[in-house]
mmCIF file of C-alpha atoms in Angstrom:
data_model
loop_
_atom_site.group_PDB
_atom_site.id
_atom_site.type_symbol
_atom_site.label_atom_id
_atom_site.label_comp_id
_atom_site.label_asym_id
_atom_site.label_seq_id
_atom_site.Cartn_x
_atom_site.Cartn_y
_atom_site.Cartn_z
ATOM 1 C CA MET K 557 -0.175 -24.280 14.258
ATOM 2 C CA ASN K 558 0.704 -26.681 11.468
ATOM 3 C CA LYS K 559 2.519 -29.537 13.240
ATOM 4 C CA ASP K 560 4.141 -30.644 9.988
ATOM 5 C CA LEU K 561 6.232 -27.481 9.907
ATOM 6 C CA HIS K 562 9.140 -26.551 12.105
ATOM 7 C CA ILE K 563 8.876 -23.154 13.759
ATOM 8 C CA LYS K 564 10.550 -20.709 11.413
ATOM 9 C CA LYS K 565 11.707 -17.233 12.364
ATOM 10 C CA ILE K 566 10.598 -14.643 9.800
ATOM 11 C CA LEU K 567 11.518 -10.947 9.741
ATOM 12 C CA ILE K 568 9.248 -8.547 7.807
ATOM 13 C CA ALA K 569 10.024 -4.912 6.943
ATOM 14 C CA PRO K 570 7.439 -2.705 5.149
ATOM 15 C CA LEU K 571 8.338 0.551 3.406
ATOM 16 C CA ASP K 572 7.182 3.739 5.146
ATOM 17 C CA TRP K 573 5.878 5.685 2.101
ATOM 18 C CA GLY K 574 2.283 5.820 3.336
ATOM 19 C CA LEU K 575 0.579 3.132 5.405
ATOM 20 C CA GLY K 576 -0.292 0.773 2.537
ATOM 21 C CA HIS K 577 2.893 -1.273 2.632
ATOM 22 C CA ALA K 578 2.216 -2.027 6.289
ATOM 23 C CA THR K 579 -1.494 -2.808 5.955
ATOM 24 C CA ARG K 580 -0.922 -5.263 3.116
ATOM 25 C CA CYS K 581 1.638 -7.054 5.278
ATOM 26 C CA ILE K 582 -1.068 -7.738 7.878
ATOM 27 C CA VAL K 583 -2.498 -10.718 5.989
ATOM 28 C CA LEU K 584 1.001 -12.111 5.432
ATOM 29 C CA ILE K 585 1.839 -11.856 9.133
ATOM 30 C CA GLN K 586 -1.474 -13.441 10.115
ATOM 31 C CA PHE K 587 -1.001 -16.384 7.759
ATOM 32 C CA LEU K 588 2.628 -16.896 8.752
ATOM 33 C CA GLN K 589 1.445 -17.113 12.352
ATOM 34 C CA GLN K 590 -1.163 -19.686 11.307
ATOM 35 C CA LEU K 591 1.678 -21.703 9.773
ATOM 36 C CA GLY K 592 3.411 -21.659 13.147
ATOM 37 C CA CYS K 593 6.095 -19.112 12.284
ATOM 38 C CA ALA K 594 7.576 -16.668 14.790
ATOM 39 C CA VAL K 595 7.232 -13.273 13.090
ATOM 40 C CA THR K 596 9.298 -10.186 13.895
ATOM 41 C CA VAL K 597 8.623 -6.772 12.329
ATOM 42 C CA ALA K 598 11.261 -4.127 11.558
ATOM 43 C CA ALA K 599 9.661 -0.671 11.485
ATOM 44 C CA SER K 600 9.357 2.748 13.125
ATOM 45 C CA GLY K 601 6.969 5.702 13.392
ATOM 46 C CA LYS K 602 3.396 5.386 12.116
ATOM 47 C CA ILE K 603 4.133 2.008 10.496
ATOM 48 C CA LYS K 604 5.238 0.564 13.833
ATOM 49 C CA LYS K 605 2.237 2.052 15.673
ATOM 50 C CA LEU K 606 -0.199 0.638 13.124
ATOM 51 C CA LEU K 607 1.246 -2.887 13.270
ATOM 52 C CA GLU K 608 1.625 -2.810 17.062
ATOM 53 C CA ASN K 609 -2.101 -2.066 17.217
ATOM 54 C CA GLU K 610 -2.807 -5.140 15.071
ATOM 55 C CA PHE K 611 -0.192 -7.430 16.659
ATOM 56 C CA PRO K 612 0.470 -6.387 20.272
ATOM 57 C CA CYS K 613 2.211 -9.666 21.127
ATOM 58 C CA ILE K 614 4.858 -9.940 18.405
ATOM 59 C CA THR K 615 8.415 -8.610 18.546
ATOM 60 C CA PHE K 616 9.338 -5.289 16.904
ATOM 61 C CA LEU K 617 12.817 -4.075 16.005
ATOM 62 C CA HIS K 618 13.405 -0.361 15.434
ATOM 63 C CA LEU K 619 14.346 0.350 11.809
ATOM 64 C CA PRO K 620 14.218 3.986 10.613
ATOM 65 C CA GLY K 621 12.186 4.718 7.488
ATOM 66 C CA TYR K 622 12.971 6.671 4.328
ATOM 67 C CA GLU K 623 10.854 9.663 5.476
ATOM 68 C CA ILE K 624 10.274 10.945 1.946
ATOM 69 C CA SER K 625 8.334 14.195 1.569
ATOM 70 C CA TYR K 626 6.362 15.464 -1.433
ATOM 71 C CA SER K 627 6.002 18.956 -2.863
ATOM 72 C CA LYS K 628 2.808 21.007 -2.668
ATOM 73 C CA ASN K 629 2.866 21.586 -6.436
ATOM 74 C CA LYS K 630 2.847 18.477 -8.637
ATOM 75 C CA ARG K 631 5.103 20.242 -11.177
ATOM 76 C CA TYR K 632 7.953 20.054 -8.693
ATOM 77 C CA LEU K 633 7.331 16.541 -7.336
ATOM 78 C CA ALA K 634 9.863 14.833 -9.616
ATOM 79 C CA PHE K 635 12.460 17.476 -8.734
ATOM 80 C CA LYS K 636 11.686 17.106 -5.014
ATOM 81 C CA ILE K 637 12.160 13.314 -5.233
ATOM 82 C CA LEU K 638 15.349 13.808 -7.265
ATOM 83 C CA LEU K 639 16.794 15.983 -4.499
ATOM 84 C CA GLN K 640 16.111 13.192 -2.015
ATOM 85 C CA ILE K 641 17.897 10.452 -3.990
ATOM 86 C CA PRO K 642 21.111 10.773 -1.917
ATOM 87 C CA LYS K 643 19.027 10.274 1.254
ATOM 88 C CA ILE K 644 17.222 7.304 -0.330
ATOM 89 C CA LEU K 645 20.494 5.628 -1.326
ATOM 90 C CA LYS K 646 21.930 6.300 2.127
ATOM 91 C CA THR K 647 18.876 4.654 3.723
ATOM 92 C CA ILE K 648 19.204 1.635 1.407
ATOM 93 C CA ARG K 649 22.840 1.180 2.485
ATOM 94 C CA PHE K 650 21.914 1.681 6.133
ATOM 95 C CA GLU K 651 19.101 -0.883 6.139
ATOM 96 C CA HIS K 652 21.310 -3.423 4.351
ATOM 97 C CA ASN K 653 24.067 -3.036 6.958
ATOM 98 C CA TRP K 654 21.471 -3.026 9.736
ATOM 99 C CA LEU K 655 20.001 -6.288 8.469
ATOM 100 C CA GLN K 656 23.402 -7.969 8.282
ATOM 101 C CA LYS K 657 24.003 -7.226 11.973
ATOM 102 C CA VAL K 658 20.467 -8.224 12.999
ATOM 103 C CA GLN K 659 20.705 -11.468 11.048
ATOM 104 C CA ASP K 660 23.963 -12.359 12.784
ATOM 105 C CA LYS K 661 22.275 -11.776 16.137
ATOM 106 C CA TYR K 662 18.862 -13.415 15.613
ATOM 107 C CA GLY K 663 19.415 -15.937 12.805
ATOM 108 C CA PHE K 664 16.142 -15.490 10.918
ATOM 109 C CA ASP K 665 15.161 -18.296 8.525
ATOM 110 C CA ALA K 666 13.921 -15.726 6.005
ATOM 111 C CA VAL K 667 13.442 -11.978 5.640
ATOM 112 C CA ILE K 668 10.608 -10.367 3.686
ATOM 113 C CA SER K 669 10.958 -6.830 2.352
ATOM 114 C CA ASP K 670 7.930 -4.895 1.159
ATOM 115 C CA ASN K 671 9.633 -2.464 -1.233
ATOM 116 C CA ARG K 672 12.702 -1.813 0.969
ATOM 117 C CA TYR K 673 15.512 -2.209 -1.543
ATOM 118 C CA GLY K 674 18.330 -2.656 0.962
ATOM 119 C CA PHE K 675 16.564 -5.287 3.023
ATOM 120 C CA TYR K 676 18.334 -8.309 1.550
ATOM 121 C CA THR K 677 21.148 -10.544 2.733
ATOM 122 C CA THR K 678 23.140 -13.439 1.299
ATOM 123 C CA ILE K 679 23.166 -15.067 4.739
ATOM 124 C CA THR K 680 19.558 -16.231 4.472
ATOM 125 C CA THR K 681 16.579 -16.308 2.101
ATOM 126 C CA SER K 682 15.268 -12.839 1.264
ATOM 127 C CA VAL K 683 12.015 -11.958 -0.523
ATOM 128 C CA PHE K 684 11.118 -8.673 -2.215
ATOM 129 C CA ILE K 685 7.420 -7.733 -2.518
ATOM 130 C CA THR K 686 6.424 -5.181 -5.146
ATOM 131 C CA HIS K 687 3.736 -4.396 -7.699
ATOM 132 C CA GLN K 688 6.000 -1.824 -9.367
ATOM 133 C CA LEU K 689 8.187 -3.769 -11.753
ATOM 134 C CA CYS K 690 7.817 -1.200 -14.517
ATOM 135 C CA ILE K 691 7.845 2.294 -13.022
ATOM 136 C CA GLN K 692 5.659 4.717 -14.983
ATOM 137 C CA THR K 693 6.898 8.277 -15.566
ATOM 138 C CA ASN K 694 5.152 8.989 -18.904
ATOM 139 C CA ILE K 695 8.631 9.241 -20.472
ATOM 140 C CA ALA K 696 9.495 6.012 -22.318
ATOM 141 C CA TRP K 697 13.289 6.294 -22.241
ATOM 142 C CA LEU K 698 13.254 7.172 -18.536
ATOM 143 C CA ASP K 699 10.926 4.245 -17.788
ATOM 144 C CA SER K 700 13.467 1.920 -19.424
ATOM 145 C CA ILE K 701 16.358 3.306 -17.381
ATOM 146 C CA LEU K 702 14.407 3.115 -14.133
ATOM 147 C CA GLN K 703 13.388 -0.475 -14.813
ATOM 148 C CA ARG K 704 17.024 -1.517 -15.279
ATOM 149 C CA TYR K 705 17.981 0.070 -11.956
ATOM 150 C CA ASN K 706 14.855 -1.377 -10.330
ATOM 151 C CA TYR K 707 15.765 -4.899 -11.474
ATOM 152 C CA ARG K 708 19.373 -4.418 -10.416
ATOM 153 C CA PHE K 709 18.164 -4.045 -6.823
ATOM 154 C CA ILE K 710 15.423 -6.687 -7.031
ATOM 155 C CA ASN K 711 17.818 -9.305 -8.420
ATOM 156 C CA ARG K 712 19.840 -9.133 -5.194
ATOM 157 C CA PHE K 713 16.981 -10.927 -3.444
ATOM 158 C CA THR K 714 16.185 -14.658 -3.522
ATOM 159 C CA GLU K 715 12.594 -14.275 -4.775
ATOM 160 C CA CYS K 716 10.187 -11.565 -5.937
ATOM 161 C CA TRP K 717 6.488 -11.705 -5.011
ATOM 162 C CA ILE K 718 4.044 -9.653 -7.081
ATOM 163 C CA PRO K 719 0.690 -8.852 -5.412
ATOM 164 C CA ASP K 720 -1.543 -8.858 -8.480
ATOM 165 C CA LEU K 721 -3.550 -11.135 -10.752
ATOM 166 C CA ASN K 722 -1.647 -12.805 -13.570
ATOM 167 C CA GLU K 723 -4.592 -12.309 -15.927
ATOM 168 C CA LYS K 724 -5.641 -10.032 -18.785
ATOM 169 C CA LEU K 725 -7.885 -8.038 -16.457
ATOM 170 C CA ASN K 726 -5.699 -7.111 -13.515
ATOM 171 C CA ILE K 727 -5.173 -4.325 -11.008
ATOM 172 C CA ALA K 728 -1.782 -2.803 -11.744
ATOM 173 C CA GLY K 729 -1.623 -3.148 -15.533
ATOM 174 C CA ALA K 730 1.809 -2.432 -17.026
ATOM 175 C CA LEU K 731 3.224 -1.686 -13.569
ATOM 176 C CA SER K 732 3.171 -5.355 -12.603
ATOM 177 C CA HIS K 733 3.086 -6.954 -16.072
ATOM 178 C CA PRO K 734 6.268 -5.887 -17.889
ATOM 179 C CA GLN K 735 7.575 -7.596 -20.992
ATOM 180 C CA GLY K 736 10.231 -9.350 -18.926
ATOM 181 C CA LEU K 737 10.272 -10.320 -15.234
ATOM 182 C CA PRO K 738 13.316 -10.033 -12.933
ATOM 183 C CA ALA K 739 16.037 -12.691 -13.244
ATOM 184 C CA ILE K 740 15.216 -14.202 -9.839
ATOM 185 C CA PRO K 741 12.152 -16.482 -9.362
ATOM 186 C CA SER K 742 9.130 -14.150 -9.555
ATOM 187 C CA LYS K 743 5.624 -15.186 -8.507
ATOM 188 C CA TYR K 744 2.220 -13.529 -8.790
ATOM 189 C CA ILE K 745 0.644 -14.038 -5.372
ATOM 190 C CA GLY K 746 -2.683 -12.334 -6.081
ATOM 191 C CA PRO K 747 -4.030 -9.174 -4.420
ATOM 192 C CA LEU K 748 -3.452 -8.739 -0.685
ATOM 193 C CA SER K 749 -6.331 -7.454 1.418
ATOM 194 C CA ARG K 750 -6.776 -7.563 5.190
ATOM 195 C CA LEU K 751 -10.495 -6.809 4.731
ATOM 196 C CA LYS K 752 -13.326 -9.257 4.093
ATOM 197 C CA LYS K 753 -16.599 -8.516 2.357
ATOM 198 C CA ILE K 754 -19.675 -8.202 4.596
ATOM 199 C CA ASP K 755 -22.854 -9.112 2.728
ATOM 200 C CA ALA K 756 -26.127 -7.217 3.206
ATOM 201 C CA ALA K 757 -24.663 -4.548 5.481
ATOM 202 C CA THR K 758 -26.908 -1.589 6.312
ATOM 203 C CA ILE K 759 -25.728 1.596 4.593
ATOM 204 C CA SER K 760 -25.193 4.301 7.219
ATOM 205 C CA TYR K 761 -22.920 6.674 5.285
ATOM 206 C CA LYS K 762 -22.948 7.989 1.736
ATOM 207 C CA TRP K 763 -19.157 8.377 1.658
ATOM 208 C CA ILE K 764 -16.234 6.927 3.534
ATOM 209 C CA VAL K 765 -13.036 8.894 2.946
ATOM 210 C CA ILE K 766 -9.689 7.206 3.595
ATOM 211 C CA ILE K 767 -6.901 9.776 3.825
ATOM 212 C CA SER K 768 -3.309 8.643 3.407
ATOM 213 C CA GLY K 769 0.070 9.411 1.879
ATOM 214 C CA PRO K 770 3.111 11.593 2.572
ATOM 215 C CA GLU K 771 2.979 15.246 3.531
ATOM 216 C CA PRO K 772 2.200 17.896 2.501
ATOM 217 C CA GLN K 773 -0.233 16.311 0.027
ATOM 218 C CA ARG K 774 -1.957 14.279 2.761
ATOM 219 C CA SER K 775 -3.022 17.455 4.572
ATOM 220 C CA ILE K 776 -3.970 19.254 1.335
ATOM 221 C CA PHE K 777 -6.281 16.343 0.450
ATOM 222 C CA GLU K 778 -7.688 16.259 3.996
ATOM 223 C CA ASN K 779 -8.511 19.973 3.961
ATOM 224 C CA LYS K 780 -10.332 19.648 0.629
ATOM 225 C CA ILE K 781 -12.366 16.754 2.013
ATOM 226 C CA PHE K 782 -13.245 18.678 5.193
ATOM 227 C CA GLU K 783 -14.339 21.663 3.110
ATOM 228 C CA LEU K 784 -16.473 19.413 0.904
ATOM 229 C CA ALA K 785 -18.090 17.541 3.798
ATOM 230 C CA ALA K 786 -18.948 20.737 5.634
ATOM 231 C CA GLY K 787 -20.705 22.118 2.554
ATOM 232 C CA ILE K 788 -23.045 19.276 1.568
ATOM 233 C CA PRO K 789 -25.649 17.309 3.593
ATOM 234 C CA ASP K 790 -24.393 13.790 2.730
ATOM 235 C CA LYS K 791 -23.246 11.658 5.662
ATOM 236 C CA PHE K 792 -19.473 11.152 5.791
ATOM 237 C CA ILE K 793 -17.125 8.967 7.783
ATOM 238 C CA ILE K 794 -13.552 10.231 7.461
ATOM 239 C CA ILE K 795 -10.470 8.192 8.401
ATOM 240 C CA ARG K 796 -7.470 10.507 8.735
ATOM 241 C CA GLY K 797 -4.788 7.795 8.523
ATOM 242 C CA LEU K 798 -2.939 8.986 11.644
ATOM 243 C CA PRO K 799 -2.335 6.008 13.977
ATOM 244 C CA GLY K 800 -1.220 7.120 17.410
ATOM 245 C CA GLU K 801 -2.602 10.667 16.928
ATOM 246 C CA ASN K 802 -4.894 11.928 19.723
ATOM 247 C CA GLU K 803 -6.045 15.244 18.200
ATOM 248 C CA LYS K 804 -9.823 15.522 17.824
ATOM 249 C CA LYS K 805 -11.320 16.945 14.628
ATOM 250 C CA PHE K 806 -14.906 18.187 14.355
ATOM 251 C CA ILE K 807 -16.186 19.323 10.966
ATOM 252 C CA SER K 808 -19.996 19.296 11.005
ATOM 253 C CA PRO K 809 -22.843 17.141 12.378
ATOM 254 C CA ASN K 810 -22.991 15.057 9.178
ATOM 255 C CA CYS K 811 -19.371 13.878 9.648
ATOM 256 C CA THR K 812 -17.838 11.194 11.828
ATOM 257 C CA VAL K 813 -14.062 11.548 12.005
ATOM 258 C CA PHE K 814 -11.459 9.026 13.225
ATOM 259 C CA ASN K 815 -7.696 9.378 13.295
ATOM 260 C CA HIS K 816 -7.266 5.636 12.698
ATOM 261 C CA LEU K 817 -9.276 2.416 12.620
ATOM 262 C CA ASN K 818 -7.978 -1.108 13.107
ATOM 263 C CA THR K 819 -8.731 -3.836 10.578
ATOM 264 C CA LYS K 820 -12.147 -4.880 11.915
ATOM 265 C CA GLU K 821 -13.269 -1.299 12.441
ATOM 266 C CA MET K 822 -12.167 -0.313 8.926
ATOM 267 C CA GLN K 823 -13.897 -3.350 7.451
ATOM 268 C CA ASP K 824 -17.159 -2.450 9.195
ATOM 269 C CA ALA K 825 -16.912 1.236 8.266
ATOM 270 C CA ILE K 826 -16.442 0.459 4.561
ATOM 271 C CA ALA K 827 -19.252 -2.121 4.636
ATOM 272 C CA HIS K 828 -21.668 0.487 6.025
ATOM 273 C CA SER K 829 -20.717 3.107 3.405
ATOM 274 C CA GLU K 830 -22.088 3.363 -0.138
ATOM 275 C CA PHE K 831 -18.986 4.866 -1.778
ATOM 276 C CA VAL K 832 -15.268 4.959 -0.957
ATOM 277 C CA ILE K 833 -13.169 8.063 -1.635
ATOM 278 C CA SER K 834 -9.411 7.675 -1.355
ATOM 279 C CA ARG K 835 -6.022 8.144 -2.914
ATOM 280 C CA CYS K 836 -5.093 5.600 -5.537
ATOM 281 C CA GLY K 837 -2.452 3.920 -3.385
ATOM 282 C CA TYR K 838 -2.088 0.320 -4.473
ATOM 283 C CA THR K 839 -2.987 -1.307 -1.157
ATOM 284 C CA THR K 840 -6.137 0.793 -0.800
ATOM 285 C CA VAL K 841 -7.068 -0.166 -4.363
ATOM 286 C CA MET K 842 -6.622 -3.891 -3.611
ATOM 287 C CA GLU K 843 -8.756 -3.631 -0.469
ATOM 288 C CA VAL K 844 -11.580 -1.612 -1.995
ATOM 289 C CA LEU K 845 -11.823 -3.807 -5.096
ATOM 290 C CA SER K 846 -11.802 -6.982 -3.002
ATOM 291 C CA LEU K 847 -14.857 -5.638 -1.122
ATOM 292 C CA GLN K 848 -16.667 -4.861 -4.413
ATOM 293 C CA LYS K 849 -17.272 -1.274 -3.332
ATOM 294 C CA LYS K 850 -17.911 1.654 -5.665
ATOM 295 C CA ALA K 851 -14.730 3.683 -5.456
ATOM 296 C CA VAL K 852 -13.658 7.216 -6.299
ATOM 297 C CA PHE K 853 -9.867 7.405 -6.596
ATOM 298 C CA ILE K 854 -8.125 10.790 -6.488
ATOM 299 C CA PRO K 855 -4.416 10.338 -7.317
ATOM 300 C CA THR K 856 -1.760 12.222 -5.407
ATOM 301 C CA PRO K 857 -0.800 15.084 -7.785
ATOM 302 C CA GLY K 858 2.388 14.316 -9.695
ATOM 303 C CA GLN K 859 2.620 10.727 -8.418
ATOM 304 C CA THR K 860 2.683 8.985 -11.778
ATOM 305 C CA GLU K 861 2.064 5.518 -10.342
ATOM 306 C CA GLN K 862 -1.253 6.588 -8.830
ATOM 307 C CA GLU K 863 -2.226 8.560 -11.925
ATOM 308 C CA TYR K 864 -1.542 5.504 -14.095
ATOM 309 C CA LEU K 865 -3.455 3.163 -11.755
ATOM 310 C CA ALA K 866 -6.483 5.455 -11.688
ATOM 311 C CA GLN K 867 -6.651 5.629 -15.488
ATOM 312 C CA HIS K 868 -6.047 1.877 -15.882
ATOM 313 C CA LEU K 869 -8.838 0.964 -13.458
ATOM 314 C CA SER K 870 -11.211 3.598 -14.826
ATOM 315 C CA ALA K 871 -10.740 2.189 -18.338
ATOM 316 C CA GLN K 872 -12.018 -1.143 -16.987
ATOM 317 C CA ASN K 873 -14.932 0.657 -15.254
ATOM 318 C CA TRP K 874 -13.605 -0.608 -11.919
ATOM 319 C CA CYS K 875 -13.609 2.919 -10.432
ATOM 320 C CA TYR K 876 -14.378 6.578 -11.031
ATOM 321 C CA THR K 877 -11.473 9.000 -10.927
ATOM 322 C CA PHE K 878 -10.758 12.726 -11.041
ATOM 323 C CA ASN K 879 -7.892 15.061 -10.176
ATOM 324 C CA GLN K 880 -7.328 16.908 -6.919
ATOM 325 C CA GLU K 881 -7.545 20.244 -8.777
ATOM 326 C CA ASP K 882 -11.119 19.482 -9.950
ATOM 327 C CA ASP K 883 -14.358 20.592 -8.322
ATOM 328 C CA PHE K 884 -14.991 17.847 -5.741
ATOM 329 C CA GLU K 885 -18.738 18.407 -5.355
ATOM 330 C CA ARG K 886 -19.346 18.409 -9.098
ATOM 331 C CA GLN K 887 -17.206 15.309 -9.649
ATOM 332 C CA LEU K 888 -18.917 13.321 -6.883
ATOM 333 C CA LYS K 889 -22.270 13.931 -8.538
ATOM 334 C CA LYS K 890 -20.815 12.305 -11.663
ATOM 335 C CA ALA K 891 -19.360 9.468 -9.588
ATOM 336 C CA VAL K 892 -22.809 8.576 -8.225
ATOM 337 C CA SER K 893 -24.158 7.940 -11.740
ATOM 338 C CA PHE K 894 -20.997 6.249 -13.109
ATOM 339 C CA ASN K 895 -21.501 2.765 -14.615
ATOM 340 C CA TYR K 896 -19.331 0.672 -12.295
ATOM 341 C CA THR K 897 -18.260 -2.866 -13.152
ATOM 342 C CA LEU K 898 -17.207 -4.381 -9.843
ATOM 343 C CA PRO K 899 -14.841 -7.354 -10.262
ATOM 344 C CA GLU K 900 -14.906 -10.536 -8.197
ATOM 345 C CA ILE K 901 -11.349 -10.939 -6.926
ATOM 346 C CA ASP K 902 -9.776 -13.940 -5.205
ATOM 347 C CA THR K 903 -7.612 -12.599 -2.362
ATOM 348 C CA GLY K 904 -6.427 -15.994 -1.101
ATOM 349 C CA GLN K 905 -3.834 -16.855 -3.736
ATOM 350 C CA TYR K 906 -0.940 -15.801 -1.504
ATOM 351 C CA LYS K 907 -1.610 -18.675 0.917
ATOM 352 C CA GLU K 908 -0.359 -21.360 -1.450
ATOM 353 C CA VAL K 909 2.790 -19.356 -2.216
ATOM 354 C CA LEU K 910 3.540 -18.765 1.476
ATOM 355 C CA SER K 911 2.846 -22.378 2.438
ATOM 356 C CA ASP K 912 5.248 -23.707 -0.201
ATOM 357 C CA PHE K 913 7.815 -21.065 0.718
ATOM 358 C CA ILE K 914 7.851 -22.003 4.422
ATOM 359 C CA LYS K 915 7.982 -25.718 3.672
ATOM 360 C CA LYS K 916 11.126 -25.216 1.578
ATOM 361 C CA LEU K 917 13.019 -23.219 4.211
#
């Protein structure tokens, strides 16, 4: 504990669209604890189970998630999301009202929202974390409209923290580097990764596959991976991204399958694998790049953010990418011979931002 700091009470709430928002909060929670802060997490479902596994001794408050579902066909994804807008707006109003009551009861010194738009309050300092300042839809006029609405929500917070490099070569490209930043103080805090690089690790697996994301696309991706792994002799380790799930899956003798791994276990599994296969979720991207691992990113069909990220990173030779509709076995052969340029990324920039933030509370 830093004796120069008073104990501050911090409430953190990650979005529940996939596990990435929760896993990237792990390093923030750990460092806040090092600074002597008392951290409380607002979450439910898989997000809560994942963070309880990492932090069994901290306090959790039950906060329902958005529970967004995707379509099986990428053509209908935008329409499926559009139909859920009333539910999204209702959840934003609910979490805002929920926070007001919780703040009155507990008196937090600050609240930190990872992409939960309603998780702000004028009663205390509130921070919004996002890498998506400029939402990409491939339709310019729609991008402009969405950015205005995006900023309208973000500007209700006290600060905005952007988990990316503020450099020419960066991770999120136009997503996190728009022409204009929000009106509130906005800070690039560098990539967030709970994983640390292990040098000279023995390679035990050809591929580690990290499965994640909303249904039904999560299961569609998983089934394609199982079919692939059962048909080729390469050694696989497959992480299903299902914390709290007890179901056992057996594919073939060349596969090791886990429902979930904690931070240390995931770090070791990636270190002992030659290639990473995963969705192009932003947190997974930050973690894989920070470990300087050769990565194959397969975007969730119709999810324009992931499709943009995959193309942006591929253009920098930071990854290999292909679509879910492609022939997996054929594409992985190409991935093996791809000319990767693995960047050296500083993942400690956030510490200075957090230290200054806590000192000013």
